[in-house]
mmCIF file of C-alpha atoms in Angstrom:
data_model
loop_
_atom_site.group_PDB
_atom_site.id
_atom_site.type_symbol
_atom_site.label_atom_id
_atom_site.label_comp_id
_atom_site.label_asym_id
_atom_site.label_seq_id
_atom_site.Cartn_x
_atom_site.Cartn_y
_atom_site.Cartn_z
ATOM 1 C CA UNK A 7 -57.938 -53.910 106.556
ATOM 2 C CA UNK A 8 -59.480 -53.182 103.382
ATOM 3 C CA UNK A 9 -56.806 -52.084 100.464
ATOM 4 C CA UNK A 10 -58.762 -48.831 99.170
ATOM 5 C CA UNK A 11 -55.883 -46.903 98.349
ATOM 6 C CA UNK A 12 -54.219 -46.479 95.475
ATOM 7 C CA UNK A 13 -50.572 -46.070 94.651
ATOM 8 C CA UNK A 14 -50.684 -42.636 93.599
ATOM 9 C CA UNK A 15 -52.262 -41.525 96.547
ATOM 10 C CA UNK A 16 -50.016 -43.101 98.810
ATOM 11 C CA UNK A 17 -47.143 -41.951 96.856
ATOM 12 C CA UNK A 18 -48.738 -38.719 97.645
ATOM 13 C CA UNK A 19 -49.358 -38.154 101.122
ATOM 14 C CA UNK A 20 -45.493 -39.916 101.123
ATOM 15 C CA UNK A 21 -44.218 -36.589 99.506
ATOM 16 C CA UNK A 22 -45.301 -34.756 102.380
ATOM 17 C CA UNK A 23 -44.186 -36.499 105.297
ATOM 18 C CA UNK A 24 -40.747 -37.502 103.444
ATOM 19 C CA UNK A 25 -40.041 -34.610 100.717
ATOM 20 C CA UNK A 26 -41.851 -31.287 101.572
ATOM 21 C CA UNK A 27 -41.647 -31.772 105.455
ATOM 22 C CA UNK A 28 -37.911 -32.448 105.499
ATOM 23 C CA UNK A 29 -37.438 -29.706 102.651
ATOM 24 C CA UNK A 30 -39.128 -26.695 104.595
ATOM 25 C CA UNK A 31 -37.366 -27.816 107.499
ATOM 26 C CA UNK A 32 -33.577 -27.173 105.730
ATOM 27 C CA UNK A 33 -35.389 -23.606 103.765
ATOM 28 C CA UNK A 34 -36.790 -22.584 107.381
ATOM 29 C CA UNK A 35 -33.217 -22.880 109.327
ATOM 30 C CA UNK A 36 -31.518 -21.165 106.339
ATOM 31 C CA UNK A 37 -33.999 -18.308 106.515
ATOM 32 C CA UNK A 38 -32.981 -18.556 110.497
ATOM 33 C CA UNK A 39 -29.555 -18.154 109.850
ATOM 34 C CA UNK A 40 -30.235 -15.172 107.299
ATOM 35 C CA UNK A 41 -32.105 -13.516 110.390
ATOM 36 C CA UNK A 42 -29.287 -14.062 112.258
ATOM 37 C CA UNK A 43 -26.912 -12.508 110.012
ATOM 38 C CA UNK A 44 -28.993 -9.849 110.272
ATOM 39 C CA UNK A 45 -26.919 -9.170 113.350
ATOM 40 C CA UNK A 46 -23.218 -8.263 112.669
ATOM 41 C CA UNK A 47 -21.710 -9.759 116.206
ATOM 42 C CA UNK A 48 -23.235 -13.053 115.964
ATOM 43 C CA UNK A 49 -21.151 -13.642 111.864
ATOM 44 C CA UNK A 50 -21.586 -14.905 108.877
ATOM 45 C CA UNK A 51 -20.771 -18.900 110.212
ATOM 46 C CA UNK A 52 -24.387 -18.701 111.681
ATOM 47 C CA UNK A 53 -24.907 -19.901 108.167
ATOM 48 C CA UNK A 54 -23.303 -22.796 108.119
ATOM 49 C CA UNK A 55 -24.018 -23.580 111.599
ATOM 50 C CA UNK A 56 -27.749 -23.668 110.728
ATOM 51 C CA UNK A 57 -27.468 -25.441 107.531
ATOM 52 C CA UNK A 58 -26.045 -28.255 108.737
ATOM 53 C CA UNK A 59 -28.626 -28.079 111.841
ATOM 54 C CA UNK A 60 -31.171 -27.980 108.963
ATOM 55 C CA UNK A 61 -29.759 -30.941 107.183
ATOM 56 C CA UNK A 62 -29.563 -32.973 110.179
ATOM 57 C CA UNK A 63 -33.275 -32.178 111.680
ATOM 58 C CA UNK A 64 -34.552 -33.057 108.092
ATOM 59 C CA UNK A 65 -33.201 -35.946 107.924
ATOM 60 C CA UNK A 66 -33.995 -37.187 111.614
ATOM 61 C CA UNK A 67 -37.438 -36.388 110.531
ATOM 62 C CA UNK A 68 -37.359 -38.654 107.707
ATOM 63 C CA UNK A 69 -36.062 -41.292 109.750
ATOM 64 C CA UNK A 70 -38.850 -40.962 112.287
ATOM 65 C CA UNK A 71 -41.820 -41.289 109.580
ATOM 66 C CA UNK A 72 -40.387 -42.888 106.870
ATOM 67 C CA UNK A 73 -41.572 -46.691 108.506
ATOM 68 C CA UNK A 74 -45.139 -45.006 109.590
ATOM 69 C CA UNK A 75 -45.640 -44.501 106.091
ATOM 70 C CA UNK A 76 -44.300 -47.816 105.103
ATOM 71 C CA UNK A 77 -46.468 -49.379 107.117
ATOM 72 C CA UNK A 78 -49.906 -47.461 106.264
ATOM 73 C CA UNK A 79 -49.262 -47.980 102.676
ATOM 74 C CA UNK A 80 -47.942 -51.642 103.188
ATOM 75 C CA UNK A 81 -51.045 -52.248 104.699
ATOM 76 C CA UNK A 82 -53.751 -50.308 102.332
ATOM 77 C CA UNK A 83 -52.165 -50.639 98.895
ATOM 78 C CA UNK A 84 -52.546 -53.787 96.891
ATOM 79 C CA UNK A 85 -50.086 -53.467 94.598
ATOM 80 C CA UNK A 86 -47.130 -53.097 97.067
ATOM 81 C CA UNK A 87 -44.710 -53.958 93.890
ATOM 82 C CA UNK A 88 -45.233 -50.745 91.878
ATOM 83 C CA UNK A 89 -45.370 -48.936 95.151
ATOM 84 C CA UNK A 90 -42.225 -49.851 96.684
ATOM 85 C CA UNK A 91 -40.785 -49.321 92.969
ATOM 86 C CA UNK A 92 -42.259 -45.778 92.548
ATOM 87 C CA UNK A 93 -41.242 -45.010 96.294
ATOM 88 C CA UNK A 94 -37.421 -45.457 95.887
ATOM 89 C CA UNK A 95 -37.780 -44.060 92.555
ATOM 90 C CA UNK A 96 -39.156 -40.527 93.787
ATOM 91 C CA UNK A 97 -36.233 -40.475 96.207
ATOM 92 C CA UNK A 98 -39.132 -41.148 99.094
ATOM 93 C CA UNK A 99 -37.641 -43.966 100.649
ATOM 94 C CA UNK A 100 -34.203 -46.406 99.937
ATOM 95 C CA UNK A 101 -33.760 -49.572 98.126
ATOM 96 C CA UNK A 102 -33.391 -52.645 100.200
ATOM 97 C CA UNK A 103 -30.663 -53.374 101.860
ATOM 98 C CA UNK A 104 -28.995 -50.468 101.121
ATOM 99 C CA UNK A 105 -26.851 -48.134 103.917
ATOM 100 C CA UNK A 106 -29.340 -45.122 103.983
ATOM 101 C CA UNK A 107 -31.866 -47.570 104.906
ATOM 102 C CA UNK A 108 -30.448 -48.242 108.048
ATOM 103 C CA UNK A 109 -30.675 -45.179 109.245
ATOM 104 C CA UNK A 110 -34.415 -45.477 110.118
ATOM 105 C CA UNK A 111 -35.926 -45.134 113.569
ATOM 106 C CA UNK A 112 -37.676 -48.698 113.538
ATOM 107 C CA UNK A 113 -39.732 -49.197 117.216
ATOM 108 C CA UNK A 114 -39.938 -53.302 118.307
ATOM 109 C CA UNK A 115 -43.634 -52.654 117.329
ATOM 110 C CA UNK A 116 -42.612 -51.140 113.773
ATOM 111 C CA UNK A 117 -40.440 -53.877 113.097
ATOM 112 C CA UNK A 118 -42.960 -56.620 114.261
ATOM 113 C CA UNK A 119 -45.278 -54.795 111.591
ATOM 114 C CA UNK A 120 -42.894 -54.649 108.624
ATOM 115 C CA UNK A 121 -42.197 -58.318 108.800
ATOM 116 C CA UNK A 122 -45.519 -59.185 108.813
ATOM 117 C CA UNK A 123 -46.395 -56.984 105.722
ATOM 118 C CA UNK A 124 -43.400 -58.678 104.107
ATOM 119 C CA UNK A 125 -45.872 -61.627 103.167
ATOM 120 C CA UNK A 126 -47.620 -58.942 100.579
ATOM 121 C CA UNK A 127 -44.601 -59.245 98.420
ATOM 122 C CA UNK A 128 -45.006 -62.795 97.987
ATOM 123 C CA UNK A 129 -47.890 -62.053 95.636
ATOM 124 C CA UNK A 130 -48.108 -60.319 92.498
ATOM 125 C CA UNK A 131 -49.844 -57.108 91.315
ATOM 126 C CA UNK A 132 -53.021 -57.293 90.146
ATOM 127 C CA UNK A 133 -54.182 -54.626 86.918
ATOM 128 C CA UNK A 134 -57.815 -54.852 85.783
ATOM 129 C CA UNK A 135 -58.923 -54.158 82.250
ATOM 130 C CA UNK A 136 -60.350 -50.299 81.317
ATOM 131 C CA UNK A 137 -62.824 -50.700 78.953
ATOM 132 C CA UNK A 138 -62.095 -47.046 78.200
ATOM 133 C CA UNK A 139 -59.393 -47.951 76.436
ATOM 134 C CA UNK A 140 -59.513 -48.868 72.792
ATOM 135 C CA UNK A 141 -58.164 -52.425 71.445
ATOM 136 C CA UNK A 142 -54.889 -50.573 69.907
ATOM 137 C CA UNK A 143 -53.038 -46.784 70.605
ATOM 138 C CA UNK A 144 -51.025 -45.289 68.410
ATOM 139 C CA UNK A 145 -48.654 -42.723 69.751
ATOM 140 C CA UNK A 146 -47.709 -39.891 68.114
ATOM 141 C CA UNK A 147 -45.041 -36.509 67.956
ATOM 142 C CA UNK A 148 -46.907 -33.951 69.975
ATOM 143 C CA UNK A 149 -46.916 -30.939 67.435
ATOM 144 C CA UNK A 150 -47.490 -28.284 70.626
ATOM 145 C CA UNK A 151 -44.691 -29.804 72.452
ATOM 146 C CA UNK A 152 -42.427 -29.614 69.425
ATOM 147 C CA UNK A 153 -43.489 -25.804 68.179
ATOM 148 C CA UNK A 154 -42.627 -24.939 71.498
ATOM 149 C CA UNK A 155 -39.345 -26.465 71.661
ATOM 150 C CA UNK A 156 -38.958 -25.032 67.965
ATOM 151 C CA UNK A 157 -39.606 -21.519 69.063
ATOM 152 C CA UNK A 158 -36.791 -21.960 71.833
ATOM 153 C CA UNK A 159 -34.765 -23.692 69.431
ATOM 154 C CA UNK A 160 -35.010 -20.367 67.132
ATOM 155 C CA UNK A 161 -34.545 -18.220 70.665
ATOM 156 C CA UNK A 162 -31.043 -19.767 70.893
ATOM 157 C CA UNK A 163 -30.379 -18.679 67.006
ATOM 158 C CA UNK A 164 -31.353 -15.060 67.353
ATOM 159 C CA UNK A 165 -29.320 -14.600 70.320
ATOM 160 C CA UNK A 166 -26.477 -16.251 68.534
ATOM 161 C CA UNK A 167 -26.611 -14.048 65.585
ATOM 162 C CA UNK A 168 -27.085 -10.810 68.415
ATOM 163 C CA UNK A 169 -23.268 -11.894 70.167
ATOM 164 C CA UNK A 170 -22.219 -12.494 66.515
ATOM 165 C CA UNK A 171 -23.383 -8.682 65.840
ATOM 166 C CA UNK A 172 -22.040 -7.534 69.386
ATOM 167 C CA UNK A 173 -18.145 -9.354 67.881
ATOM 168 C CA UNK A 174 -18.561 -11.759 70.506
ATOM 169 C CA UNK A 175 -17.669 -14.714 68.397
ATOM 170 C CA UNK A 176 -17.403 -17.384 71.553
ATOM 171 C CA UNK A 177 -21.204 -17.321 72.198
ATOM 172 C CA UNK A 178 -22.121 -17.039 68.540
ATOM 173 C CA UNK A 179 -21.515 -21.036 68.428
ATOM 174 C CA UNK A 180 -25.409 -20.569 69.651
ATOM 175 C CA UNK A 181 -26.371 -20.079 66.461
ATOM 176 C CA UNK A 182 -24.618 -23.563 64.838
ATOM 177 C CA UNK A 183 -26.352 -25.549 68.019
ATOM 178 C CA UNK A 184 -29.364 -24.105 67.514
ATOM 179 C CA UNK A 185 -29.745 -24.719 63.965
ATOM 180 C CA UNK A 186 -28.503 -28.459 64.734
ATOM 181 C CA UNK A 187 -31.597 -28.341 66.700
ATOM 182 C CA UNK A 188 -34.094 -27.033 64.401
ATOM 183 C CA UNK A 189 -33.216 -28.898 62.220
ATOM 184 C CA UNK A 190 -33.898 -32.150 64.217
ATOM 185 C CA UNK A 191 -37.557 -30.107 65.715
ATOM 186 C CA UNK A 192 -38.372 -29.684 62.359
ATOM 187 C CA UNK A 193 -37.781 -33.348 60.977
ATOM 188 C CA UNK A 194 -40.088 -34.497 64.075
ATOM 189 C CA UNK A 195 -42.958 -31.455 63.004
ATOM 190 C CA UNK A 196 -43.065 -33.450 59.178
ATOM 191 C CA UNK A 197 -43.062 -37.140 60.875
ATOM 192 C CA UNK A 198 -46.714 -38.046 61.222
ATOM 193 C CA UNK A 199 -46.016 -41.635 61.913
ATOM 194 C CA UNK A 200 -46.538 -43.006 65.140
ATOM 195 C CA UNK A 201 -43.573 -43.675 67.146
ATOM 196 C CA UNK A 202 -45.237 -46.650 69.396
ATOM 197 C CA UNK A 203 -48.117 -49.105 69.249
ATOM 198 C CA UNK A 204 -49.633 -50.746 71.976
ATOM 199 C CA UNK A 205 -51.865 -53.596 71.918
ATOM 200 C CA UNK A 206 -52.687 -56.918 73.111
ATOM 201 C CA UNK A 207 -50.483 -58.456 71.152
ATOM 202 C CA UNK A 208 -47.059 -56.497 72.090
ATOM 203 C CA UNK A 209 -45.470 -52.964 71.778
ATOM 204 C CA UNK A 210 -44.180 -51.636 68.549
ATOM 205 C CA UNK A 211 -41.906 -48.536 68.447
ATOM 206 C CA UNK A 212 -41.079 -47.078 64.937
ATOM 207 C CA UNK A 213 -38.889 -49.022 62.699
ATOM 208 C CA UNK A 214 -39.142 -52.039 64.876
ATOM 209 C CA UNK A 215 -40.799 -55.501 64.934
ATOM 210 C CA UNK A 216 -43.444 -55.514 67.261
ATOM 211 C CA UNK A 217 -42.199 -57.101 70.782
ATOM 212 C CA UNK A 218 -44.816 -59.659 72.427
ATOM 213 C CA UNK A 219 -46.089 -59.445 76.064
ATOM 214 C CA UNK A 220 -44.478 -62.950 76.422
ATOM 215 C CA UNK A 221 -40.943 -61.462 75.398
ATOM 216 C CA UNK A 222 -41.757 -58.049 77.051
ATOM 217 C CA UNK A 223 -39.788 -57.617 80.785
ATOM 218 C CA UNK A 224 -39.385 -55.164 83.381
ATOM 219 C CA UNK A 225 -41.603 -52.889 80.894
ATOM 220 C CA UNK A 226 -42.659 -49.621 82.771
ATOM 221 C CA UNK A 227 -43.001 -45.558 82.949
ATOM 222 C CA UNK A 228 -40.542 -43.908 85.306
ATOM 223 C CA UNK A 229 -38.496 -40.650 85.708
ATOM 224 C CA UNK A 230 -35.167 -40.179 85.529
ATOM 225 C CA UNK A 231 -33.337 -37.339 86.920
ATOM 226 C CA UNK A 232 -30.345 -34.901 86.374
ATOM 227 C CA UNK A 233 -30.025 -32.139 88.412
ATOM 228 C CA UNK A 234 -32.923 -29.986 87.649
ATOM 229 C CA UNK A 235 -34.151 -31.816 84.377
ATOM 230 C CA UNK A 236 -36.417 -34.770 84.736
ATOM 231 C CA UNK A 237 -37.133 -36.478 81.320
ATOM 232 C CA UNK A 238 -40.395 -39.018 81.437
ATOM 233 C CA UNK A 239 -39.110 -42.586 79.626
ATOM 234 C CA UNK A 240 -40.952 -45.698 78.381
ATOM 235 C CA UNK A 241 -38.607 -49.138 79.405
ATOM 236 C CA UNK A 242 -39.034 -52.519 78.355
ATOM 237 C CA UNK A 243 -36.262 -55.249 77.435
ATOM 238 C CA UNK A 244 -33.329 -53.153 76.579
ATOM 239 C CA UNK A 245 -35.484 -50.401 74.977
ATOM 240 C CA UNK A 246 -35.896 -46.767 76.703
ATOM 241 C CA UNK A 247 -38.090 -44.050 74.729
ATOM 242 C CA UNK A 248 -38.314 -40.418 75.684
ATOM 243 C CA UNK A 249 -41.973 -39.526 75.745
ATOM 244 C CA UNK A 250 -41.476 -35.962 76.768
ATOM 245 C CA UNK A 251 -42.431 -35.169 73.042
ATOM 246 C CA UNK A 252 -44.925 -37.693 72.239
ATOM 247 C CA UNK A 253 -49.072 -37.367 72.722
ATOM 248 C CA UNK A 254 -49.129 -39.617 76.286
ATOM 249 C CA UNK A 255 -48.995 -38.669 79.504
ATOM 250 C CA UNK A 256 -46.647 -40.774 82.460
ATOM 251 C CA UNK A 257 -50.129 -41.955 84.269
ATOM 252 C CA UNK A 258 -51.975 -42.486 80.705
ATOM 253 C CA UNK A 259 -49.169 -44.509 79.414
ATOM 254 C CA UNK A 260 -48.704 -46.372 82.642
ATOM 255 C CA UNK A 261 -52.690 -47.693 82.487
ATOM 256 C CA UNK A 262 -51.745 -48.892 78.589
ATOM 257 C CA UNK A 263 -49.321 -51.220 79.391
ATOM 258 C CA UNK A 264 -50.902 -52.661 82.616
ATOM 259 C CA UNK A 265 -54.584 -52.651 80.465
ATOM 260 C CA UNK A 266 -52.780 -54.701 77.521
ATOM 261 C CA UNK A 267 -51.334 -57.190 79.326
ATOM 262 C CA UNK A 268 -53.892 -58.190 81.272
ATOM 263 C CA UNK A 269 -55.553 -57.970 77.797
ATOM 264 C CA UNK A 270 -53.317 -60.362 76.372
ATOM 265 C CA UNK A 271 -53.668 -62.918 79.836
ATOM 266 C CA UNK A 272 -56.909 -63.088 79.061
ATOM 267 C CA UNK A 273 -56.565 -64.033 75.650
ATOM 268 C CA UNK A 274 -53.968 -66.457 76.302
ATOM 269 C CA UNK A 275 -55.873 -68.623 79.478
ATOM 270 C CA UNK A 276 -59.098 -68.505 76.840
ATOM 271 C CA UNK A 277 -57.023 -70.174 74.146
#
């Protein structure tokens, strides 16, 4: 079968089988059980009763597609490594080995598959060069994100100073946390160096030597999560960089470092 799909499309017909599908299933039983409630006889543990019905239907339907997904995107992605990484990142599927992953409805013919497509980690990713992209990036504050951030930061001020009127002196501590932060918005707003360099030689973040491809490991874009906040970081080695504030994108950023290194292969095998 030809490999014509990419991983950002598979990770994307993945969210709706194995987010959004299991996710209106819980919303749809708790809007059930608010019907229900609707009637005084039946109670308010109708609820409960239909949350945990929720819970449990979403996550037998995760079991059931979770390896028909595996499989279609096993089969018509080529680089299975950043897919599978990507996958257990966004919560779509488990890591390896791990108890959740048991719980997956796997037919004989499903498991037959899956060990067969097993083989495709055995090789590595492949990354092509973009001639798009220029021989170095420099990567900068972005001065919109910041002024935004700078206006909120001011936000928390003003209603600091308000409480502080009002003689509520508990919340007024607004005011010293949001100057704290201004502050720190504002020394960002006057740096107009760039905070990373990419290239074929390496990655350079501010103040620091530049790092080589052939000392540069486990380098990549992801997401990391906490609660509702999800902060966008650049890894490599034992370095980890916000970019939330910087002029890059996740995707944009994730091309760079697969275009450079296959930048700096090429310059290598030539020598």
């Amino acid at each position: 079968m030809r490999e014509e799909i990419t991983v950002n499309e598979a990770l994307k017909k993945g969210r709706i089988k194995l987010i959004y599908l299991p996710i209106s299933i819980i919303v749809g039983f708790i809007g059930l059980g608010l019907l229900f409630k609707e009637n005084q006889s039946i109670g308010e543990w109708i609820l409960l009763l239909n949350l945990i019905a929720g819970i449990l239907l979403a996550w037998l339907t995760w079991s059931y597609f979770v390896n028909d997904w595996k499989i279609w995107a096993y089969e018509n992605v080529r680089n299975i490594h950043e897919l599978q990484r990507k996958a257990v990142e966004e919560k779509l599927i488990w890591e390896s080995g791990s108890w959740f992953e048991k719980t997956e409805f796997k037919s004989p013919e499903q498991k037959i598959k899956l060990k067969a497509l097993e083989k495709k980690f055995l090789e590595k990713d492949v990354h092509k060069d973009n001639l798009s992209v220029p021989k170095e990036t420099l990567i900068f504050y972005s001065k919109t994100a910041l002024v935004f951030l700078l206006i909120i930061r001011l936000g928390m001020i003003s209603i600091g100073i308000y409480f502080l009127w009002e003689e509520n002196y508990f919340v007024s501590f607004l005011i010293a946390i949001g100057l704290y932060l201004t502050y720190e918005q504002i020394k960002k707003l006057r740096d107009n160096e760039p905070q990373i360099i990419i290239n074929d030689k390496g990655i350079k973040l501010k103040n620091k030597k530049l790092v080589s491809w052939e000392n540069i490991h486990n380098d990549k874009v992801f997401t990391k999560t906490n609660g509702k906040n999800s902060i966008n970081y650049l890894a490599f080695n034992n370095e980890m960089v916000d970019i939330g504030e910087l002029t890059v994108k996740f995707e944009e950023l994730e091309n760079l470092l697969h275009v450079y290194r296959v930048r700096n292969e090429i310059i290598t095998k030539s020598q």
